[in-house]
PDB file of C-alpha atoms and ligand atoms in Angstrom:
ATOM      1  CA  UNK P   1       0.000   0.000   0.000  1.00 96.00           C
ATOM      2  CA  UNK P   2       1.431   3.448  -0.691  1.00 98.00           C
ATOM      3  CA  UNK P   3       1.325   5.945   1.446  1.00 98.00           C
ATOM      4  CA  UNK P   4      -1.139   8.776   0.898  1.00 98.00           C
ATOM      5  CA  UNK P   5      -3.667  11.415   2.866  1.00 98.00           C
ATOM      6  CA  UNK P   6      -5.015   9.048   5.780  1.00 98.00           C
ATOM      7  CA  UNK P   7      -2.826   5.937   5.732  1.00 98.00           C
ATOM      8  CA  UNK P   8      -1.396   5.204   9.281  1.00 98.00           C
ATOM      9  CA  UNK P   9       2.630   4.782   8.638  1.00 98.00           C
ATOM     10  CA  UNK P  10       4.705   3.075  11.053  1.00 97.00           C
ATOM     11  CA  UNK P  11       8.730   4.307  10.390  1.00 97.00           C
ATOM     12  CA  UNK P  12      11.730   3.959  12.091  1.00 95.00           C
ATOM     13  CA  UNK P  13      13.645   7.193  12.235  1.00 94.00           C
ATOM     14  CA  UNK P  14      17.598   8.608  12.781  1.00 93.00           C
ATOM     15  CA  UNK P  15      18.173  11.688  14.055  1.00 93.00           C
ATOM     16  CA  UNK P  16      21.864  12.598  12.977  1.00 95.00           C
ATOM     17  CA  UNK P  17      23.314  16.610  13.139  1.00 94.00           C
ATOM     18  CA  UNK P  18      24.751  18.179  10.161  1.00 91.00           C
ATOM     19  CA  UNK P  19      28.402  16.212  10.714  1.00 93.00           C
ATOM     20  CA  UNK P  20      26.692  13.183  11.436  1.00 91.00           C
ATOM     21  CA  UNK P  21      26.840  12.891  14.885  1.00 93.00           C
ATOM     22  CA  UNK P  22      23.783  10.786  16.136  1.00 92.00           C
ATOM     23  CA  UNK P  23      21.501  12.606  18.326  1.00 89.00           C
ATOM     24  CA  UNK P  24      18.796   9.969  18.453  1.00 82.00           C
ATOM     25  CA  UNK P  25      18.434   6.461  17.387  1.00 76.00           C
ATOM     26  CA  UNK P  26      15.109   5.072  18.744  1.00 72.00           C
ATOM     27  CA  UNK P  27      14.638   1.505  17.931  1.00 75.00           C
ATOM     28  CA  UNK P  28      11.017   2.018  19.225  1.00 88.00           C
ATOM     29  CA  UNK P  29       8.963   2.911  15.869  1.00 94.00           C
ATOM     30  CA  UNK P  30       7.008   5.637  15.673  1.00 94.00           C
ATOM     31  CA  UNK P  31       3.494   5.509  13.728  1.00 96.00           C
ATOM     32  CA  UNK P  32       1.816   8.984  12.363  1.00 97.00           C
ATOM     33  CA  UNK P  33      -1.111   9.920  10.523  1.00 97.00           C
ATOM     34  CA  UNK P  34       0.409  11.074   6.607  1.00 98.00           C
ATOM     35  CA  UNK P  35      -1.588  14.079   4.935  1.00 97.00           C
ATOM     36  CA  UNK P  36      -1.081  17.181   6.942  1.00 95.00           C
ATOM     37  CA  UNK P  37      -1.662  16.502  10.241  1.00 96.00           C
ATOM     38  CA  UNK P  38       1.425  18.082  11.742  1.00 92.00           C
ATOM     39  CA  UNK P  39       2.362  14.564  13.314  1.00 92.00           C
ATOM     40  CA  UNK P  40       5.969  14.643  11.355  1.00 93.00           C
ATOM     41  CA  UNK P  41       7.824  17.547   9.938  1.00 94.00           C
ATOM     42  CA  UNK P  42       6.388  18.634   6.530  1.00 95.00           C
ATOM     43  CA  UNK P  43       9.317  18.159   4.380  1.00 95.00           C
ATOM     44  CA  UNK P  44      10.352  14.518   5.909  1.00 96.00           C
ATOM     45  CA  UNK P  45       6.459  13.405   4.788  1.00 97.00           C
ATOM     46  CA  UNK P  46       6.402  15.278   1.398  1.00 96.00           C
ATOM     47  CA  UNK P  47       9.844  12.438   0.749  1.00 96.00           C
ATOM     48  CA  UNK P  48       7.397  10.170   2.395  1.00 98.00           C
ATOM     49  CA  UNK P  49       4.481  10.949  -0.036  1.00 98.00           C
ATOM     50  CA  UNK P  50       3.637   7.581  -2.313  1.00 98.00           C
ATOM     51  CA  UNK P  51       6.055   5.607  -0.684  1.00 98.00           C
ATOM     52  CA  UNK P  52       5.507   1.962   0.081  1.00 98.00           C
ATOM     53  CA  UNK P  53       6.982  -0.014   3.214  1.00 98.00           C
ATOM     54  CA  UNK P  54      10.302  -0.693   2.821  1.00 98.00           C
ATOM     55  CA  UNK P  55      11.885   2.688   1.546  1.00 98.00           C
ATOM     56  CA  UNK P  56      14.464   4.202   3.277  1.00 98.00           C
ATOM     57  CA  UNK P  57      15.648   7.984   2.879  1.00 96.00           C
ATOM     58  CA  UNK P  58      17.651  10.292   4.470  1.00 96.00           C
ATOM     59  CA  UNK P  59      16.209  13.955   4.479  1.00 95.00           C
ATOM     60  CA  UNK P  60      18.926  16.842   5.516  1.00 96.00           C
ATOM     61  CA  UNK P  61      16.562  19.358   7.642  1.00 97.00           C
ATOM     62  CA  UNK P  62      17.460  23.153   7.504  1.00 97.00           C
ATOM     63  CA  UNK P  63      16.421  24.610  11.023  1.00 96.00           C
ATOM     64  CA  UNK P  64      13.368  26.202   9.561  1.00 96.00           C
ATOM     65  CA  UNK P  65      12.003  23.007   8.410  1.00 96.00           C
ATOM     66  CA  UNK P  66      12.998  21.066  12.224  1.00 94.00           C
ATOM     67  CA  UNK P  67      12.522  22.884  15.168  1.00 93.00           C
ATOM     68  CA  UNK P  68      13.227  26.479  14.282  1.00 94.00           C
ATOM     69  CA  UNK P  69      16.216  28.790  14.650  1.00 96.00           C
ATOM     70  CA  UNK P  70      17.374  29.559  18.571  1.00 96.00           C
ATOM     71  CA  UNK P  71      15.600  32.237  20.818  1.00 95.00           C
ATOM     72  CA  UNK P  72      17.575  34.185  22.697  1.00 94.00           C
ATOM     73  CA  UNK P  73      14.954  35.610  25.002  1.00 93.00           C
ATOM     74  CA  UNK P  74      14.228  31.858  25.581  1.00 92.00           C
ATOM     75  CA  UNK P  75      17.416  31.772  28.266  1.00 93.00           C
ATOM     76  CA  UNK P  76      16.871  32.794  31.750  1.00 89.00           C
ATOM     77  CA  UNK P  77      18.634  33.042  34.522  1.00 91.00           C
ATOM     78  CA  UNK P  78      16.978  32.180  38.326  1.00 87.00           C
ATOM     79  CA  UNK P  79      18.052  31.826  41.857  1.00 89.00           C
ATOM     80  CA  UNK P  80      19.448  28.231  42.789  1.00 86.00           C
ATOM     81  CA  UNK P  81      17.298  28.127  45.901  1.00 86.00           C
ATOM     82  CA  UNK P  82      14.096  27.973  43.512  1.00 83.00           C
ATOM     83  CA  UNK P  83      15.898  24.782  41.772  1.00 77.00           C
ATOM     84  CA  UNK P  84      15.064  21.289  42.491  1.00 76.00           C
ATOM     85  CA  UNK P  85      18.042  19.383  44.381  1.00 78.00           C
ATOM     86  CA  UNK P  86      20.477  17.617  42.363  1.00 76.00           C
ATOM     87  CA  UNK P  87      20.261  19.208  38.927  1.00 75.00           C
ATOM     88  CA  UNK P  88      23.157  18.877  36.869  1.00 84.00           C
ATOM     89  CA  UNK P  89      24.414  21.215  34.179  1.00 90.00           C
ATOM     90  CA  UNK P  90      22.957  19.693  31.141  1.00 88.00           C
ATOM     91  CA  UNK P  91      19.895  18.266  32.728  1.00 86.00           C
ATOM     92  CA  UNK P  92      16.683  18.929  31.771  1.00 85.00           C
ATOM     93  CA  UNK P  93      14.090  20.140  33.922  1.00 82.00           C
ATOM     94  CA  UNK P  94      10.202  20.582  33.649  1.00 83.00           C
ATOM     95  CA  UNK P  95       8.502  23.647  34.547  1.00 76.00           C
ATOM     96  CA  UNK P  96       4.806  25.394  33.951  1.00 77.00           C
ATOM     97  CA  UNK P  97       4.464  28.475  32.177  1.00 71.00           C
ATOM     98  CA  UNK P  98       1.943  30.691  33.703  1.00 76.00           C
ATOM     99  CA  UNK P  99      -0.551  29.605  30.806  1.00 83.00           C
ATOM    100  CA  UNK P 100      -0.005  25.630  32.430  1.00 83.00           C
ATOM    101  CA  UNK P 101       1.675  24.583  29.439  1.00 82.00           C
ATOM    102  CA  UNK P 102       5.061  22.574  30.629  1.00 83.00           C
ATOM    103  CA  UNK P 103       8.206  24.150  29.221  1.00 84.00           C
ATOM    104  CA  UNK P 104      11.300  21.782  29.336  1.00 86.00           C
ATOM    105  CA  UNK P 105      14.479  23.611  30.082  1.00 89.00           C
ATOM    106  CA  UNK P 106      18.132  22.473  29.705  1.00 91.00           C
ATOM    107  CA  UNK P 107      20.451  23.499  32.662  1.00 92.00           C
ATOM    108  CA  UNK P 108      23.323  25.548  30.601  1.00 93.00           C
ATOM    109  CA  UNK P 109      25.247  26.844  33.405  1.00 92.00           C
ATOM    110  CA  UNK P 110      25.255  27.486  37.568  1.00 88.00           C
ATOM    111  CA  UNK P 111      27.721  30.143  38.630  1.00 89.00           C
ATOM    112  CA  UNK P 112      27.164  30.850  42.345  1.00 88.00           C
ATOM    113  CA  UNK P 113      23.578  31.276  43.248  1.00 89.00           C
ATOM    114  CA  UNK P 114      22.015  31.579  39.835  1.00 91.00           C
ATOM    115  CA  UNK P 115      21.156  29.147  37.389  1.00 90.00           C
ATOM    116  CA  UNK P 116      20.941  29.907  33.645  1.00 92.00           C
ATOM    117  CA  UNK P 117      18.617  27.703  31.978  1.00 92.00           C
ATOM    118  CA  UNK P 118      17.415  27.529  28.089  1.00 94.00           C
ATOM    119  CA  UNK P 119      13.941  26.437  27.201  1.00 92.00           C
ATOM    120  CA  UNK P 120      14.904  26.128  23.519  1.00 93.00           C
ATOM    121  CA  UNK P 121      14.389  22.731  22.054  1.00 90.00           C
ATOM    122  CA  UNK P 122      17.736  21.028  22.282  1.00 87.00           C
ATOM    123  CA  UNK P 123      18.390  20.416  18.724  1.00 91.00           C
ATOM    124  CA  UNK P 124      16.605  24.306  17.494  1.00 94.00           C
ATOM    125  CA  UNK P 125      19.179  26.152  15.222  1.00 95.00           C
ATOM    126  CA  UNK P 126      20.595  22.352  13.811  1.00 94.00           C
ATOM    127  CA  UNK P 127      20.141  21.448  10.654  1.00 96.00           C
ATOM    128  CA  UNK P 128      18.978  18.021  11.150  1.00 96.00           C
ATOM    129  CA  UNK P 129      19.477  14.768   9.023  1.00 96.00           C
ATOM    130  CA  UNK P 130      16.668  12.524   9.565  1.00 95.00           C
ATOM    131  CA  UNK P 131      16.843   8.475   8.400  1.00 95.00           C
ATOM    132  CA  UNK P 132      13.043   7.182   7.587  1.00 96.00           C
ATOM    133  CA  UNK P 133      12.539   3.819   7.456  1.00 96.00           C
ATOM    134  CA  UNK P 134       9.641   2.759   6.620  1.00 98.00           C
ATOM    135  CA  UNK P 135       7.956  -0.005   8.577  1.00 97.00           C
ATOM    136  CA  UNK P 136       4.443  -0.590   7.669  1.00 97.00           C
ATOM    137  CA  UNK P 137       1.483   1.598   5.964  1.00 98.00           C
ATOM    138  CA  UNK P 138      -2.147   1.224   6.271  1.00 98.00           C
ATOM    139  CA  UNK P 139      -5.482   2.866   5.833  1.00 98.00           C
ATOM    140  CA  UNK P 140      -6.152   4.610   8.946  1.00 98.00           C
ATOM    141  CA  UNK P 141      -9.607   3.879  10.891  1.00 97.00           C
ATOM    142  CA  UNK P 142     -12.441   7.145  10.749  1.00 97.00           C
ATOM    143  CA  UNK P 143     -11.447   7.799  14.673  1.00 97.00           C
ATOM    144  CA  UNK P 144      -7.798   7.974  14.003  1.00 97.00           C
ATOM    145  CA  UNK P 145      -8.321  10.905  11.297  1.00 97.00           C
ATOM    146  CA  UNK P 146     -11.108  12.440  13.311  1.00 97.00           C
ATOM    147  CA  UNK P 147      -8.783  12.748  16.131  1.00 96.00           C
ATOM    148  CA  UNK P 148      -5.923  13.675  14.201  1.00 96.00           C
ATOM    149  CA  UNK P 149      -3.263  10.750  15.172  1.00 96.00           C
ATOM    150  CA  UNK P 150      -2.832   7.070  14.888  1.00 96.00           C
ATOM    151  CA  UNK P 151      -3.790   4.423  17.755  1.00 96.00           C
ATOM    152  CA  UNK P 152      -2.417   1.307  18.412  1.00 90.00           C
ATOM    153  CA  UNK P 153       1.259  -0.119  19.596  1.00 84.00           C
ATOM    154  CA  UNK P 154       3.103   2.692  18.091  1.00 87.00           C
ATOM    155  CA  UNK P 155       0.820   5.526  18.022  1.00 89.00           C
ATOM    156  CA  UNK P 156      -1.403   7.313  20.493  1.00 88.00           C
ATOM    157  CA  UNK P 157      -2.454   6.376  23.567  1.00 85.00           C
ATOM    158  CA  UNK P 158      -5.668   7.741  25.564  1.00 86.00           C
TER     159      UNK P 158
HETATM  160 ZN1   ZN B 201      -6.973   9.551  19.458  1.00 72.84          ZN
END
């Protein structure tokens, strides 16, 4: 089956920087809705468009088409005393925005009683290069495309 608007795809993907360093290799396979759903970054599915199980690609992502270019104004800098015990520079740490959204932050620095922290995504200003396997495709059920995502072992869960 090829892969079109509304098939449920099951892939395997890479993450790799632009000098190939590998940021993430899940073994765990992912499973998104194709057409437009937002589910996988738009240029990686328009390679994925008509495919069949079994292709394999590698897609170099400019920042603009991953997770956007740094924001500066994103760093801030708070007292260690509000700070969670045992955080390590490079951590990662979960906080609320006023809104209740969570915000993850990575610990950049902590230089005597302040801690600088970064709530950019990790990998924002990279250019990415992404390795799609492709696992499985199927039609995807009316609930999966009402709701917007796939269910099952490698999708969604509710
Ligand atoms: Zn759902």
């Amino acid at each position: 089956m090829k892969i079109e608007r509304n098939t449920a795809v099951t892939v395997r993907l890479k993450l790799q920087d632009a000098t190939g360093k590998i940021l993430s290799s899940n073994d765990q396979p992912v499973a998104y809705l194709h057409g437009g759903y937002d589910n996988i970054f738009p240029k990686l599915e328009a390679q994925l468009e008509g495919q069949e199980a079994g292709f394999k690609a590698t897609v170099e992502l400019a920042p603009e088409d991953a997770f956007g270019q740094r924001d500066e104004s994103l760093m801030q800098t708070i007292p260690k005393s509000q700070f969670p015990p045992g955080v390590k520079v490079g951590g990662q740490l979960e906080a609320r925005a006023e809104d209740g959204t969570a915000v993850e932050f990575t610990v950049i620095k902590v230089k005597g009683d302040k801690v600088l922290l970064d709530a950019n995504h990790p990998y924002a200003g990279k250019t990415l290069r992404v390795t799609v396997n492709v696992l499985d495709v199927r039609a995807a059920t009316d609930e999966e495309i009402t709701h917007g995502h796939v269910h099952g072992a490698h999708g969604h869960h509710h």
